[in-house]
mmCIF file of C-alpha atoms in Angstrom:
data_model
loop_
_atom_site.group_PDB
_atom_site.id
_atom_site.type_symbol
_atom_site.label_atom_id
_atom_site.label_comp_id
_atom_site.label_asym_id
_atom_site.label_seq_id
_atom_site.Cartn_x
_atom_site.Cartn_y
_atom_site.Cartn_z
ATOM 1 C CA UNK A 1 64.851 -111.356 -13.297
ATOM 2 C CA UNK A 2 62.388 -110.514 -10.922
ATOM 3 C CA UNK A 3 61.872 -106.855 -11.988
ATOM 4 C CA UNK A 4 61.794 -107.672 -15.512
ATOM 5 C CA UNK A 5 59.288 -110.501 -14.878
ATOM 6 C CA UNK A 6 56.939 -108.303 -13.314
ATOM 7 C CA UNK A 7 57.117 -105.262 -16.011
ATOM 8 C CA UNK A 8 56.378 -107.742 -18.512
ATOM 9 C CA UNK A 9 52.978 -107.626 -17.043
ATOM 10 C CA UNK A 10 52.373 -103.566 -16.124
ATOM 11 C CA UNK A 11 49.073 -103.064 -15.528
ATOM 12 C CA UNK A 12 48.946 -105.862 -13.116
ATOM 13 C CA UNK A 13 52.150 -104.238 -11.712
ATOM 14 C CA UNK A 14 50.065 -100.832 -11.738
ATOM 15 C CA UNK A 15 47.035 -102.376 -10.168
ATOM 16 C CA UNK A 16 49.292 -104.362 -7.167
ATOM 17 C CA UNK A 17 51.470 -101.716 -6.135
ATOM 18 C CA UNK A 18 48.305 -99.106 -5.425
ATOM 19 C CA UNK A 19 46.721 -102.490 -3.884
ATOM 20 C CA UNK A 20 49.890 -101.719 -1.581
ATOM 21 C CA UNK A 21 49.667 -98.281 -1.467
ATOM 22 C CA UNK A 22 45.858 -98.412 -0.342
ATOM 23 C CA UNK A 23 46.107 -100.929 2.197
ATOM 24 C CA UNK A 24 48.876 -99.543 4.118
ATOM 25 C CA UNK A 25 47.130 -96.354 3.790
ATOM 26 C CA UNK A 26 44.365 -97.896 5.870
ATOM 27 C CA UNK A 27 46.762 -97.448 8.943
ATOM 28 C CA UNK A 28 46.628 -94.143 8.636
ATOM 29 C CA UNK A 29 43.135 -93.869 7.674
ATOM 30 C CA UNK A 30 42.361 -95.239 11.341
ATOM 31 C CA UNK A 31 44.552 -92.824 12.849
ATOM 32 C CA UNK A 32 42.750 -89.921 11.249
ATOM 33 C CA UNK A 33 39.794 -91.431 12.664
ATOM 34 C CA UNK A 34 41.480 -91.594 15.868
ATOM 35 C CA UNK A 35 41.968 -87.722 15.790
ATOM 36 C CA UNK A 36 38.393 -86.833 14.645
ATOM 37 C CA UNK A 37 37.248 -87.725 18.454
ATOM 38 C CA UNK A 38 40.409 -86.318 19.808
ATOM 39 C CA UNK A 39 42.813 -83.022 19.620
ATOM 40 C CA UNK A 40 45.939 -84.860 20.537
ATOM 41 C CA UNK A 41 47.284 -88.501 21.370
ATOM 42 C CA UNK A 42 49.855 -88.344 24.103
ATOM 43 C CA UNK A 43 50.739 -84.882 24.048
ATOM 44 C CA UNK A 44 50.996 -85.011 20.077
ATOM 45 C CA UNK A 45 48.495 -83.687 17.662
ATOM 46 C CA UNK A 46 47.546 -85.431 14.003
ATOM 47 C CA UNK A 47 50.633 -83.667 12.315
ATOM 48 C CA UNK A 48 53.309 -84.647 14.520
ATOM 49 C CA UNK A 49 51.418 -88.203 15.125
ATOM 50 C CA UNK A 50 51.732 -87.863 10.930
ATOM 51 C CA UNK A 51 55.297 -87.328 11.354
ATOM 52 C CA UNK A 52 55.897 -89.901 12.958
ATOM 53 C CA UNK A 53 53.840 -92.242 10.617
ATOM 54 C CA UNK A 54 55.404 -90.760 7.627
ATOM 55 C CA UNK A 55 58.994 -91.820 9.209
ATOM 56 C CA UNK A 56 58.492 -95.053 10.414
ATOM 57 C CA UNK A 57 56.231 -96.451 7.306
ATOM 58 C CA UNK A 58 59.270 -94.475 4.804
ATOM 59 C CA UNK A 59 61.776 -96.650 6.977
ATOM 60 C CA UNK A 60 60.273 -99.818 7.245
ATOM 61 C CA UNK A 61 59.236 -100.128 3.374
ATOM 62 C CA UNK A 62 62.579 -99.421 2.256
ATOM 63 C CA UNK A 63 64.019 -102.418 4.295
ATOM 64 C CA UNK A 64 61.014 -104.545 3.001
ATOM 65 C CA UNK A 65 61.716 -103.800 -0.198
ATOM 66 C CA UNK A 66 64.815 -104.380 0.196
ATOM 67 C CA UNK A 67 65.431 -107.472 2.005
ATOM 68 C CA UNK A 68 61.529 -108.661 3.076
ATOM 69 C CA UNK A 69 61.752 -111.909 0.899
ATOM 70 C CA UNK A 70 64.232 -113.627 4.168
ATOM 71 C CA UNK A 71 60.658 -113.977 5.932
ATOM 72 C CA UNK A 72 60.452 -116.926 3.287
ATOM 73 C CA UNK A 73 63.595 -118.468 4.779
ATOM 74 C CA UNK A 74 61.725 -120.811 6.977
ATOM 75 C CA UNK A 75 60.414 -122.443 3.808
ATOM 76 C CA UNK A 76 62.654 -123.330 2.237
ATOM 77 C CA UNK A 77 64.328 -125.338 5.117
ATOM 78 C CA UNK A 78 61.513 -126.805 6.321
ATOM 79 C CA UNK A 79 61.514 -128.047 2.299
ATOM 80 C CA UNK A 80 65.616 -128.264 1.436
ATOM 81 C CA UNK A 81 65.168 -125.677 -0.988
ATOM 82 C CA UNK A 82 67.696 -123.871 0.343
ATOM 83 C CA UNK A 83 70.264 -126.472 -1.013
ATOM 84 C CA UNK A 84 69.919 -124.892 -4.061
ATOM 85 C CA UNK A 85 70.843 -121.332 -3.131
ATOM 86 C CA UNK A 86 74.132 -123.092 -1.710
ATOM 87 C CA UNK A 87 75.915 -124.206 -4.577
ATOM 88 C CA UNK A 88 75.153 -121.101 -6.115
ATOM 89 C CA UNK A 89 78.360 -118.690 -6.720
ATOM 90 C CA UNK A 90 76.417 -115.925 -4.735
ATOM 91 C CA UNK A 91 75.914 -114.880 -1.494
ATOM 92 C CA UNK A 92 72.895 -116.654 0.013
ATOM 93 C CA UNK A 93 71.504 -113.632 2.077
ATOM 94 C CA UNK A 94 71.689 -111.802 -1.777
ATOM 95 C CA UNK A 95 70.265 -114.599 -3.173
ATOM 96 C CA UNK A 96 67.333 -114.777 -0.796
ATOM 97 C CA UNK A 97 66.702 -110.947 -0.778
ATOM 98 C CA UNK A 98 66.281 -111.295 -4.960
ATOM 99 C CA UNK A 99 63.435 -114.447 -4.633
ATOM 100 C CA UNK A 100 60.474 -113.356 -5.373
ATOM 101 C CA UNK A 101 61.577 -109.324 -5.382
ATOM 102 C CA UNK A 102 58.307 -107.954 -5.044
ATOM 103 C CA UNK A 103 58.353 -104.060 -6.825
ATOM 104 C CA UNK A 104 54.843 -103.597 -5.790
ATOM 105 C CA UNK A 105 56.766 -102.717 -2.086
ATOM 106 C CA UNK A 106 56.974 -99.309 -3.896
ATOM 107 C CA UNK A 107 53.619 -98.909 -3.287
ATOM 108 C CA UNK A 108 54.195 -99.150 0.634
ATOM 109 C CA UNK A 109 57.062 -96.925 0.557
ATOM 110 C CA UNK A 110 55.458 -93.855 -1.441
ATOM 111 C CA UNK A 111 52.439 -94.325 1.382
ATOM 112 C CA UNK A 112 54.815 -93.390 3.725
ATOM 113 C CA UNK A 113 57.007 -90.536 1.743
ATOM 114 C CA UNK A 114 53.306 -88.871 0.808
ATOM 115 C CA UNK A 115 52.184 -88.359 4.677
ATOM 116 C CA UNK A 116 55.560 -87.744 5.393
ATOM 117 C CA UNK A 117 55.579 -84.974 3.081
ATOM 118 C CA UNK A 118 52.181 -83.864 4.207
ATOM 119 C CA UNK A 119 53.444 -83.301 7.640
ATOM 120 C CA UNK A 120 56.211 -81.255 6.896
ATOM 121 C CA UNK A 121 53.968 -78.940 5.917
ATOM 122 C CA UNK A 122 51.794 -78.811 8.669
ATOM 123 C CA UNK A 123 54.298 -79.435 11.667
ATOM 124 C CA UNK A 124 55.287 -76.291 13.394
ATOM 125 C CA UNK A 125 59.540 -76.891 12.760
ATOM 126 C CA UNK A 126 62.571 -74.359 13.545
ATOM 127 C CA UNK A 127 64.656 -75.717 11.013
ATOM 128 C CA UNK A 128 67.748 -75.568 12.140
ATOM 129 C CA UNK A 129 71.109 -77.113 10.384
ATOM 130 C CA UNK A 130 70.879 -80.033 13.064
ATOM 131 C CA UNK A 131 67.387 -80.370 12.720
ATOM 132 C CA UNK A 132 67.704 -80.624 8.487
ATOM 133 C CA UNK A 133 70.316 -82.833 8.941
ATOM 134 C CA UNK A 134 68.350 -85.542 10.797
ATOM 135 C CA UNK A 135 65.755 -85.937 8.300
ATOM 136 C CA UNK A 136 68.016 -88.397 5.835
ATOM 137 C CA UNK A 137 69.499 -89.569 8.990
ATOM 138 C CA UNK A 138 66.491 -90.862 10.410
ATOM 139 C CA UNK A 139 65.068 -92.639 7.317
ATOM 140 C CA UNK A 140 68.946 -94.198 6.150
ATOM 141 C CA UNK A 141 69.234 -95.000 9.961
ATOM 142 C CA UNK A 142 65.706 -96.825 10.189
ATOM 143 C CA UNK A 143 65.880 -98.706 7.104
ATOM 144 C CA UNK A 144 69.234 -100.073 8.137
ATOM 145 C CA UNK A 145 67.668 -101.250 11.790
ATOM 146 C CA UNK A 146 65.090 -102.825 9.991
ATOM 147 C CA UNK A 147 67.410 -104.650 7.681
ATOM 148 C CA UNK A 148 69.051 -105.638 10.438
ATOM 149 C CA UNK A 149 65.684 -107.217 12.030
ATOM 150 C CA UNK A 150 64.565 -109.088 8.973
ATOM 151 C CA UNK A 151 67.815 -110.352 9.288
ATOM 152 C CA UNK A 152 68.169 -111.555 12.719
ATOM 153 C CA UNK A 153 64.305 -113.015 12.211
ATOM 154 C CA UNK A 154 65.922 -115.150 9.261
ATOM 155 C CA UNK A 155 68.567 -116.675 11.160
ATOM 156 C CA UNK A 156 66.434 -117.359 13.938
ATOM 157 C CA UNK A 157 63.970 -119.225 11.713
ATOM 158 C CA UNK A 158 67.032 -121.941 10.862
ATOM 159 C CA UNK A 159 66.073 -122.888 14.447
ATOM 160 C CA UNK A 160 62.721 -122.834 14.504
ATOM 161 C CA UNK A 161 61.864 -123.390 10.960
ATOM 162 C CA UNK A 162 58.241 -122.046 10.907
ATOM 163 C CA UNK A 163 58.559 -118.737 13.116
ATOM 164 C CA UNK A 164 57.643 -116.188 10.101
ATOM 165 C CA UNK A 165 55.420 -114.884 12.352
ATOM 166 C CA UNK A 166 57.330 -114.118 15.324
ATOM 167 C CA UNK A 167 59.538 -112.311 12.733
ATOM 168 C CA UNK A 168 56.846 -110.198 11.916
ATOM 169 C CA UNK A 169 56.335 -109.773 15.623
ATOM 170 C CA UNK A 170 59.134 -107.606 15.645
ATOM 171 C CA UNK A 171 58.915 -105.708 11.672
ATOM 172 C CA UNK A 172 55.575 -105.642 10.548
ATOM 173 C CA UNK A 173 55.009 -104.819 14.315
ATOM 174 C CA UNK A 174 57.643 -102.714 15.511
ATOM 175 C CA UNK A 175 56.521 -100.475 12.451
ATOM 176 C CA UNK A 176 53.112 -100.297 14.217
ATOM 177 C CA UNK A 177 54.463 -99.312 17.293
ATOM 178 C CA UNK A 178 56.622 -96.423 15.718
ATOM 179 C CA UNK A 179 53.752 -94.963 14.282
ATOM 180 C CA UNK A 180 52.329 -93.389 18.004
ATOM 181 C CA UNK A 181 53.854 -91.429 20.264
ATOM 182 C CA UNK A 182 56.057 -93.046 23.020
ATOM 183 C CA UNK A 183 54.503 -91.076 25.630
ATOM 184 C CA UNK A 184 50.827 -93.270 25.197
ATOM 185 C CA UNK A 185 53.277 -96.264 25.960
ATOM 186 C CA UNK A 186 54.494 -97.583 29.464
ATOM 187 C CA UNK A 187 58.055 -96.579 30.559
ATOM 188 C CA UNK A 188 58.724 -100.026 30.559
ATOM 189 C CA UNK A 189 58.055 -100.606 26.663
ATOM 190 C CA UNK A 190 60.189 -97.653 25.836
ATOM 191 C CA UNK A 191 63.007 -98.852 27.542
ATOM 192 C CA UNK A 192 62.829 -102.157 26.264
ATOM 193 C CA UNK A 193 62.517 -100.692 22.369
ATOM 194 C CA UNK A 194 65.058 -98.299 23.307
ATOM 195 C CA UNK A 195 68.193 -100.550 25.075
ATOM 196 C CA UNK A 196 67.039 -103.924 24.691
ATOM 197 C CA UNK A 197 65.595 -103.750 20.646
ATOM 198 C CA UNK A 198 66.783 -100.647 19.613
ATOM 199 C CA UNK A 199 63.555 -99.464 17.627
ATOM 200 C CA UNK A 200 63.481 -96.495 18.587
ATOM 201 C CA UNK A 201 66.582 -95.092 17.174
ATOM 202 C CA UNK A 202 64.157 -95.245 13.949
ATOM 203 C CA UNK A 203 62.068 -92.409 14.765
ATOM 204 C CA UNK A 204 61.067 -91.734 18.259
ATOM 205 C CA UNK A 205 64.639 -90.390 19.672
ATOM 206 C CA UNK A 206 65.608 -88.245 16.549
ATOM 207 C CA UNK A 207 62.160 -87.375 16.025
ATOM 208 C CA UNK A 208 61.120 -85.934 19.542
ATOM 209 C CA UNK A 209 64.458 -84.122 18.898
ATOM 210 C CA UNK A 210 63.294 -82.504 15.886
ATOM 211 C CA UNK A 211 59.821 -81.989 16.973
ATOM 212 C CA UNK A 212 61.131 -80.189 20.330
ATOM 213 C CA UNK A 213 58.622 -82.913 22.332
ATOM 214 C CA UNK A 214 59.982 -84.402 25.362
ATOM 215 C CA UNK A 215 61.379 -88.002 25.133
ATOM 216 C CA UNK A 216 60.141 -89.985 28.377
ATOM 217 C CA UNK A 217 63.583 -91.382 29.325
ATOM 218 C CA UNK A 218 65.880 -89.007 30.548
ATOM 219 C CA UNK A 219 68.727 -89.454 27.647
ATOM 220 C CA UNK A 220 71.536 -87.263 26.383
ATOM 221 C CA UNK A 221 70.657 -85.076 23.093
ATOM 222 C CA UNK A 222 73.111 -86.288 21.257
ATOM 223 C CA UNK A 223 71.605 -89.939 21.204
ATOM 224 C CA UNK A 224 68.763 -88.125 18.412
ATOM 225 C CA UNK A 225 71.647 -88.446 15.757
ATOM 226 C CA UNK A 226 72.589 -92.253 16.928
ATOM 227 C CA UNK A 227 70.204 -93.724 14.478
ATOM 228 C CA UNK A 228 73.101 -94.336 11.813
ATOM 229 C CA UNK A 229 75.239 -95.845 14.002
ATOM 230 C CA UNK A 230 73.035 -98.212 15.830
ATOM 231 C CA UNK A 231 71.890 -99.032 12.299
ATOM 232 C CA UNK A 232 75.430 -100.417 12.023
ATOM 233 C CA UNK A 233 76.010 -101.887 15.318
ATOM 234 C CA UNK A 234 71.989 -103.559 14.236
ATOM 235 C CA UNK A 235 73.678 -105.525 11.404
ATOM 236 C CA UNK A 236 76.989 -106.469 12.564
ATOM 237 C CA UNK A 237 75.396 -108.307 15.142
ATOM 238 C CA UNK A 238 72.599 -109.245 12.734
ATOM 239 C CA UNK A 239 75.400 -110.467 10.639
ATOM 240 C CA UNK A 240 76.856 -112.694 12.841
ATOM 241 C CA UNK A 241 73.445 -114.242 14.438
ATOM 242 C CA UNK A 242 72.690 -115.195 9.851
ATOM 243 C CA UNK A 243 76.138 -116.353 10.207
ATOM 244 C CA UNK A 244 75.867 -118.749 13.358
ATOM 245 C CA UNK A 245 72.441 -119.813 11.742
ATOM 246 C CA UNK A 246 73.843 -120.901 8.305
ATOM 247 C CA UNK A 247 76.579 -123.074 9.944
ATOM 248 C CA UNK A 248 73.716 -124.981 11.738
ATOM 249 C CA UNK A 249 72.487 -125.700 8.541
ATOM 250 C CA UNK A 250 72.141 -129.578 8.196
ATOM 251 C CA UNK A 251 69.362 -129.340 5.156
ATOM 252 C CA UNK A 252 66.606 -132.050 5.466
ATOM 253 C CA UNK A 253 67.889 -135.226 5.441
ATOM 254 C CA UNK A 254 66.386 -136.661 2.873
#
């Protein structure tokens, strides 16, 4: 309903999703910036910084594509809409992915795939099988953790109510994060986004791997091709934090 909603009106559509497109290009504007003062940030110069980018916005705006709408969970308990998606014979997390599905997301997500693309053709890669394998792995893999975040925000907001923003702590700001090298961050951050909030099983791990840079926690190679399966462990728990936050539910009151 959504989709066909927002066709109905196409130039507006046309005109809001490169409104999308050129903000979140902004980011990368800066970094370019960034690099026009310096050769390389962390060890990393602009086309592996680019890489990295490219990975973590590709990631992050299929999962807000996807599923971004839950950040307007904590309206509508704060208001009792959220009756109304109850006696519904759907899902509610379906049902609250589809309100308001925004299209113009695509806007965000071809941002990403276009610097992405850029640079691949400007990193210096020995494609090997492995190395060509990652590449879906990493994007399917991210997009899955991030799911899994907008998720575990959600339920958290039937506690709090009005903690959209500490949701976007965590996606809107985890993306941000992803997008520089972990070796300009302390040891301390890395560990916590690496065993605490696994972030960076979205690109850092798989991506240092690819890139032949040096990871600055001394882990196993094979945790580069993990992504997928954190992604899962990510929503199962995920899953069961929306669960244990919809049985709380006791609606307004009034």
């Amino acid at each position: 309903m959504w989709v066909r909603s927002t066709m109905a009106y196409r130039a507006s559509f046309a005109m809001t999703t490169f409104g999308n497109f050129a903000a979140t290009f902004l980011d990368f504007v800066a970094i370019m910036l960034m690099f026009s003062r310096v050769d390389a940030l962390g060890g990393y110069p602009l086309p592996e910084v680019a890489f990295l980018y490219g990975l973590s916005a590709t990631s992050f705006g299929l999962a807000d594509l996807l599923i971004g709408s839950m950040e307007r969970l904590g309206r509508r308990v704060r208001d009792g809409t959220l009756d109304t998606l109850l006696v519904r014979p759907a899902p509610v997390l379906a049902q609250l992915a589809a309100d308001r599905f925004a299209l113009r997301r695509l806007g965000r997500v071809t941002q990403g795939a276009l610097v992405l693309g850029w640079s691949l053709t400007r990193v210096d890669i020995d494609w090997t099988a492995d190395r060509l394998l990652l590449m879906p792995l990493m994007v399917a893999g991210g997009c899955g953790i991030f799911c899994a975040v907008f998720v575990a925000g959600a339920a958290f907001q039937f506690l709090a109510q009005d903690a959209s923003e500490v949701q976007n702590a965590f996606t809107y700001g985890g993306t941000t994060l992803l997008q520089y090298p972990p070796t300009v961050f302390a040891k301390e951050l890395v560990r916590g986004v690496t065993f605490v909030l696994p972030l960076a099983f979205v690109n850092w791990l798989p991506a240092t791997y690819v890139l032949g840079q040096p990871y600055p926690l001394d882990l196993p190679r094979w945790t580069a091709f993990a992504s997928p399966l954190v992604a899962v462990a990510c929503c199962a728990l995920a899953g069961l934090a929306w669960r244990a936050g919809l049985r709380s539910y006791r609606s307004t009151g009034s």
